[in-house]
PDB file of C-alpha atoms in Angstrom:
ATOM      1  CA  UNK A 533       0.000   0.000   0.000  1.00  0.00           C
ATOM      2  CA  UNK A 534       1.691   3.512  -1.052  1.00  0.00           C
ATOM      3  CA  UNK A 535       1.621   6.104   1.920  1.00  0.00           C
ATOM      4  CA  UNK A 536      -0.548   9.415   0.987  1.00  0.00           C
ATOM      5  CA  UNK A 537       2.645  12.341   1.764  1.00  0.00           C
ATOM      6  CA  UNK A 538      -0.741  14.616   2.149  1.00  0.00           C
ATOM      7  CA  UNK A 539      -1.542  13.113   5.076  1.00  0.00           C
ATOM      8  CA  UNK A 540      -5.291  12.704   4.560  1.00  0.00           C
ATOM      9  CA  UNK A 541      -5.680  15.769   2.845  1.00  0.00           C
ATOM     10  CA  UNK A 542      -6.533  15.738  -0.681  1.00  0.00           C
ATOM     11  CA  UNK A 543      -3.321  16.283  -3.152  1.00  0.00           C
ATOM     12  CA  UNK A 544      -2.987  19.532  -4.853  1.00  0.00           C
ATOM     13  CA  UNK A 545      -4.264  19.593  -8.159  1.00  0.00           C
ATOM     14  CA  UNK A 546      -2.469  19.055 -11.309  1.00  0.00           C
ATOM     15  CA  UNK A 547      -1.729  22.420 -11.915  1.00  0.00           C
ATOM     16  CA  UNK A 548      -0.516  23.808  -8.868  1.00  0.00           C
ATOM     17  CA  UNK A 549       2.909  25.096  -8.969  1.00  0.00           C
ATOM     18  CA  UNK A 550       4.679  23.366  -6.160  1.00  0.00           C
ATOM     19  CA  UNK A 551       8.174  22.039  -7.654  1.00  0.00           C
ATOM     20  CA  UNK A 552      11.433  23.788  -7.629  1.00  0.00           C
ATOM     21  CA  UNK A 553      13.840  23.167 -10.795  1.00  0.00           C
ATOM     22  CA  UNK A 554      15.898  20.783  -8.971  1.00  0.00           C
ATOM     23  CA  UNK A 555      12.897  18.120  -7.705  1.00  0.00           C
ATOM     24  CA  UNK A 556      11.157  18.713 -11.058  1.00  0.00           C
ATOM     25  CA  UNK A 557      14.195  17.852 -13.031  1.00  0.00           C
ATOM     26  CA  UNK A 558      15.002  14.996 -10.531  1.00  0.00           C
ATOM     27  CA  UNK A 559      11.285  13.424 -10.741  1.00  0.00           C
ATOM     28  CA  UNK A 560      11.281  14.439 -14.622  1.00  0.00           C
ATOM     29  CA  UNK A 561      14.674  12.391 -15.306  1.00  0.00           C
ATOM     30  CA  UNK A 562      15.583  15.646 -16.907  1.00  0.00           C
ATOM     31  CA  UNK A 563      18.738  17.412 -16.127  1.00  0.00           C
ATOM     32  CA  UNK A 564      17.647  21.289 -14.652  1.00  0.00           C
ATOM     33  CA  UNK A 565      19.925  23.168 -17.725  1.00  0.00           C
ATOM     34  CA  UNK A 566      17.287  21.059 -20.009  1.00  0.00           C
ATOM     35  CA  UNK A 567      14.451  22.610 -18.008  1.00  0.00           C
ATOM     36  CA  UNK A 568      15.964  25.974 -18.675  1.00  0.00           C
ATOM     37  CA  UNK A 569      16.499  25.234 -22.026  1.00  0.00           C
ATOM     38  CA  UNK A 570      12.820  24.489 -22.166  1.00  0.00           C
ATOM     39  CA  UNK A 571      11.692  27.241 -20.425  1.00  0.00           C
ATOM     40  CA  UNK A 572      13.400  29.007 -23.131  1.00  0.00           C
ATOM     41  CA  UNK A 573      12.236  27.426 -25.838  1.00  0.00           C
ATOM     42  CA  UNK A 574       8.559  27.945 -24.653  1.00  0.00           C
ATOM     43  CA  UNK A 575       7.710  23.874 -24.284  1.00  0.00           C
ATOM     44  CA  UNK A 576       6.716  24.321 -20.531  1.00  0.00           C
ATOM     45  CA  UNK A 577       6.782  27.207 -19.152  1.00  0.00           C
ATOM     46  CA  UNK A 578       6.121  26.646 -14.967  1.00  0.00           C
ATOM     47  CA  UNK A 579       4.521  29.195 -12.617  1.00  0.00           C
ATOM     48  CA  UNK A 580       7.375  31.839 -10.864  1.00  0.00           C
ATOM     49  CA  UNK A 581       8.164  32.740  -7.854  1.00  0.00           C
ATOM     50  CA  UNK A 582       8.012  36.606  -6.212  1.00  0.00           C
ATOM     51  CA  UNK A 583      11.996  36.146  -6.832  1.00  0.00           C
ATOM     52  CA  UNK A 584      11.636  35.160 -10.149  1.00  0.00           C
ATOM     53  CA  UNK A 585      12.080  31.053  -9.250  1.00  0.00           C
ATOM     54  CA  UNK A 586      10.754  28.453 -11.589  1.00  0.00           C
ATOM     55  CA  UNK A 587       7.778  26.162 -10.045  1.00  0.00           C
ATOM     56  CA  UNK A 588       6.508  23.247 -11.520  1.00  0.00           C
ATOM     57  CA  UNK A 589       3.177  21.555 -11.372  1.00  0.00           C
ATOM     58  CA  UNK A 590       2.481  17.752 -11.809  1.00  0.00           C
ATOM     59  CA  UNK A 591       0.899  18.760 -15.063  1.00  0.00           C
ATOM     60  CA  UNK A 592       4.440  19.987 -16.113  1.00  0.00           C
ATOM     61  CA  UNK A 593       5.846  17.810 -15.383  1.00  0.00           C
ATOM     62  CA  UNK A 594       3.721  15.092 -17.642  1.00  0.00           C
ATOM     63  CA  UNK A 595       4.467  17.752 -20.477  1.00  0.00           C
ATOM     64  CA  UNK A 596       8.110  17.214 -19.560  1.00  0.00           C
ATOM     65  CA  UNK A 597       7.831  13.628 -19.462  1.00  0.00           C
ATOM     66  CA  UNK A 598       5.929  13.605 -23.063  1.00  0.00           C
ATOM     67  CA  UNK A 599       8.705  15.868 -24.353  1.00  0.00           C
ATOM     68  CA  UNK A 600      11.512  13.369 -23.535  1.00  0.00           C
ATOM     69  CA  UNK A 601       9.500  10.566 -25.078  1.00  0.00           C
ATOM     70  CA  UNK A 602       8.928  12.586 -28.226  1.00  0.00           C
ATOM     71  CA  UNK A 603      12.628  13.901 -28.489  1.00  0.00           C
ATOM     72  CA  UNK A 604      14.821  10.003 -27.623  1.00  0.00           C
ATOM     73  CA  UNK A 605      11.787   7.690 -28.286  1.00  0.00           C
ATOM     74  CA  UNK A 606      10.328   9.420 -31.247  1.00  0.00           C
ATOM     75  CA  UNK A 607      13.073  11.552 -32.444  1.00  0.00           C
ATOM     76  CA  UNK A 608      10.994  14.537 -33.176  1.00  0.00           C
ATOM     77  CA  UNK A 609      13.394  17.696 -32.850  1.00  0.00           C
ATOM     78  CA  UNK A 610      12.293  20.645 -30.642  1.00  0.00           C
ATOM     79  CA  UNK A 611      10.817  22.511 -32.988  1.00  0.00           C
ATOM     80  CA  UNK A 612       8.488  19.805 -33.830  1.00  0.00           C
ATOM     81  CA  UNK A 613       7.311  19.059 -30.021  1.00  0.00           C
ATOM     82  CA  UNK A 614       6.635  22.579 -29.428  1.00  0.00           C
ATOM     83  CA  UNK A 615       4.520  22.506 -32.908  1.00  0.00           C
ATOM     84  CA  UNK A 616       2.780  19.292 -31.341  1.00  0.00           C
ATOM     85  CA  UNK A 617       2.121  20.871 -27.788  1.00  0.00           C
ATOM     86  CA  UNK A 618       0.422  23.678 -29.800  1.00  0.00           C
ATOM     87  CA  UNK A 619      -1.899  21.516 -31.629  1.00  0.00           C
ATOM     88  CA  UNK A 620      -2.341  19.598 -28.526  1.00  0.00           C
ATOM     89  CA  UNK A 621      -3.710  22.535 -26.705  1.00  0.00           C
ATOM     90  CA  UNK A 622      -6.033  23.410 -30.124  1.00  0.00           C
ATOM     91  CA  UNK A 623      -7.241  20.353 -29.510  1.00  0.00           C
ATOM     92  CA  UNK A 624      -8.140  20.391 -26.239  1.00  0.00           C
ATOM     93  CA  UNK A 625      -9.868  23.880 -26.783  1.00  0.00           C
ATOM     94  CA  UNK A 626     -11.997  22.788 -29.551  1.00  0.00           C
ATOM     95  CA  UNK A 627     -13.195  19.461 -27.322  1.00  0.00           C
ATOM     96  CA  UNK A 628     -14.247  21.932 -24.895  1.00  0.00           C
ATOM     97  CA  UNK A 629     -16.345  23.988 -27.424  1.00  0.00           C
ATOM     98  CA  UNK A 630     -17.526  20.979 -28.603  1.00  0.00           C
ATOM     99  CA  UNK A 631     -18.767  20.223 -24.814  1.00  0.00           C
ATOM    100  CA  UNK A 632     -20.155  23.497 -24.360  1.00  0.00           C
ATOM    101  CA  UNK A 633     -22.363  23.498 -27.492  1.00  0.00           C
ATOM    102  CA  UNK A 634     -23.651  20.008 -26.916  1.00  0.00           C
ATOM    103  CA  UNK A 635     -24.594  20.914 -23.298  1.00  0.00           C
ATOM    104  CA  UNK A 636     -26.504  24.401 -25.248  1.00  0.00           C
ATOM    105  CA  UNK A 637     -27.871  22.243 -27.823  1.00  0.00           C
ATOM    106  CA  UNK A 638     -29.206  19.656 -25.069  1.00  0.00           C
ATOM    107  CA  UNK A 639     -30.570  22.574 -23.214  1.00  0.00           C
ATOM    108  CA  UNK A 640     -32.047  24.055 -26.230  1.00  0.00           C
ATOM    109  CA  UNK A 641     -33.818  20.656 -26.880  1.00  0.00           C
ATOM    110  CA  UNK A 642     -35.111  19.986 -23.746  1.00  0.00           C
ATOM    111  CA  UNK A 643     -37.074  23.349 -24.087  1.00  0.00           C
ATOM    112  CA  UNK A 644     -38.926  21.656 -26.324  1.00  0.00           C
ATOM    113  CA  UNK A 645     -38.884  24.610 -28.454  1.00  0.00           C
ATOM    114  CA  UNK A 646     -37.881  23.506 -32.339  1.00  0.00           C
ATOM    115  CA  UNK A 647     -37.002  26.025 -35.375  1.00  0.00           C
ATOM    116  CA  UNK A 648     -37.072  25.187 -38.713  1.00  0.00           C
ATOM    117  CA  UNK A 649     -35.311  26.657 -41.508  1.00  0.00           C
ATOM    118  CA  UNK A 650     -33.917  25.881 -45.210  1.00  0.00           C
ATOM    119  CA  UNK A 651     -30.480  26.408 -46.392  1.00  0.00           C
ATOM    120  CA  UNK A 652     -29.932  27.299 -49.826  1.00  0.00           C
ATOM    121  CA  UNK A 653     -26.408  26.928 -51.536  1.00  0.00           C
ATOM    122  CA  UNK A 654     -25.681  30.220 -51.503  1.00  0.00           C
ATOM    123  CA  UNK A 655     -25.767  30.030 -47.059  1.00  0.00           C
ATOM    124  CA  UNK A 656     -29.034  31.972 -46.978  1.00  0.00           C
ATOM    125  CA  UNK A 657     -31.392  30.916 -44.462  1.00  0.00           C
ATOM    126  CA  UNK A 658     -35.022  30.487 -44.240  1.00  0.00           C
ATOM    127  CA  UNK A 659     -36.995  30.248 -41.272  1.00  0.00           C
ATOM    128  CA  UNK A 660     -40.298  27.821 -41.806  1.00  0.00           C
ATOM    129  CA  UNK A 661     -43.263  27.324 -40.188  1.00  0.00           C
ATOM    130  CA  UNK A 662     -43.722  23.258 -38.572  1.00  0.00           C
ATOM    131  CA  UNK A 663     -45.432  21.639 -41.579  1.00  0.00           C
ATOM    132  CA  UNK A 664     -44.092  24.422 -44.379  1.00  0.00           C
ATOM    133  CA  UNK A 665     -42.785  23.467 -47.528  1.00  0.00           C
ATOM    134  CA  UNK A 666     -39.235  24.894 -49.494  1.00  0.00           C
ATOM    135  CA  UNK A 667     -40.403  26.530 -52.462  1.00  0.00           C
ATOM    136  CA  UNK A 668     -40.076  24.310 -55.404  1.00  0.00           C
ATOM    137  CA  UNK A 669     -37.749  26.597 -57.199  1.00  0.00           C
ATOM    138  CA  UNK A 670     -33.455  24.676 -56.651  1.00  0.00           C
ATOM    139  CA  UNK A 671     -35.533  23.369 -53.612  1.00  0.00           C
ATOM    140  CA  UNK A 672     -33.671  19.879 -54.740  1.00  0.00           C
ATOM    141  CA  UNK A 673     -30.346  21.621 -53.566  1.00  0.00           C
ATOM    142  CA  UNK A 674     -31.377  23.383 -50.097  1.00  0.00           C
ATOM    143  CA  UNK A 675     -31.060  21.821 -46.899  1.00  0.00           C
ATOM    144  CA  UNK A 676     -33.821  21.392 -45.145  1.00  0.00           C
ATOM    145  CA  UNK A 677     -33.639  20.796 -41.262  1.00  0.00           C
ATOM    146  CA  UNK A 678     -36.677  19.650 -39.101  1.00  0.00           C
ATOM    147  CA  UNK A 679     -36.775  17.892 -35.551  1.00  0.00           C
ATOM    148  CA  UNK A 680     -40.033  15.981 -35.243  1.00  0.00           C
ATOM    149  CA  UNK A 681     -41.797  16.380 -31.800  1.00  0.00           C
TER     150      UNK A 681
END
C-alpha cells in the first residue's frame, strides 16, 4: 500500500505550482539546464516565484515527461514538439467547445422549443413554419432541417 505524503488531505491539483527546478528535473529524469532550455524554448513554461524562481506543477511535469518521449523515443526535434504541444492545446480547446455546445444544444432541446429553416447553396437561411414546404424553385439543392416532436 503507497503512503498518501498529504496526510489525509486531498493532493494539490495538477496544476498547482509546487516544484522547484531541482525536484522537477530529478522526478522528470531531466537534467535542470534542459528545463531551462525548455523554459526558453517555450515547451513548458512553470509558474514563478516573487523572486523570479521556476515552479513546476504535476501537469508539467507530464508535459516534460511527453517531451523526452517525443525527443529520444520518437526523435521529433524541438521545434516539432513545441509545434505538437500547440496543436495539442487546439485540440483540447476545440473538445471543450464541442462540450459546451452540446450541453446548449441539449438545453435548447429539452425546451422543447424547435425552429425550422432551409439552407440554400448560396448560405441563406429560411426560417419555416412546422409543416411548411421549401419553395419548389433549386428546392432539390437546399437543406432542409426539421426535428419531429
Amino acid at each position: 500500500m503507497v503512503r498518501s505524503s498529504w496526510r489525509g488531505a486531498a493532493p494539490p491539483p495538477g496544476d498547482a505550482p509546487i516544484y522547484a527546478i531541482s525536484a522537477a528535473a530529478q522526478l522528470a529524469g531531466i537534467h535542470a539546464q534542459t528545463l531551462r532550455q525548455y523554459d526558453r524554448l517555450g515547451l513548458v513554461t512553470p509558474s514563478r516565484t516573487r523572486g523570479g524562481g521556476r515552479r513546476y506543477s504535476m501537469d508539467d511535469l507530464d508535459v516534460l515527461r511527453e517531451v523526452q518521449r517525443l525527443s529520444q523515443e520518437e526523435g521529433v526535434s524541438l521545434a516539432g514538439i513545441r509545434r505538437i504541444l500547440e496543436l495539442e492545446d487546439q485540440v483540447g480547446a476545440l473538445r471543450s467547445r464541442v462540450r459546451e455546445l452540446s450541453e446548449e444544444l441539449a438545453r435548447e432541446r429539452s425546451k422543447g422549443m424547435g425552429r425550422v429553416f432551409a439552407a440554400a447553396p448560396d448560405g441563406q437561411i429560411t426560417p419555416l413554419r412546422p409543416g411548411e414546404r421549401v419553395t419548389p424553385v433549386r428546392a432539390e439543392r437546399a437543406l432542409v432541417v426539421w426535428r419531429k416532436r
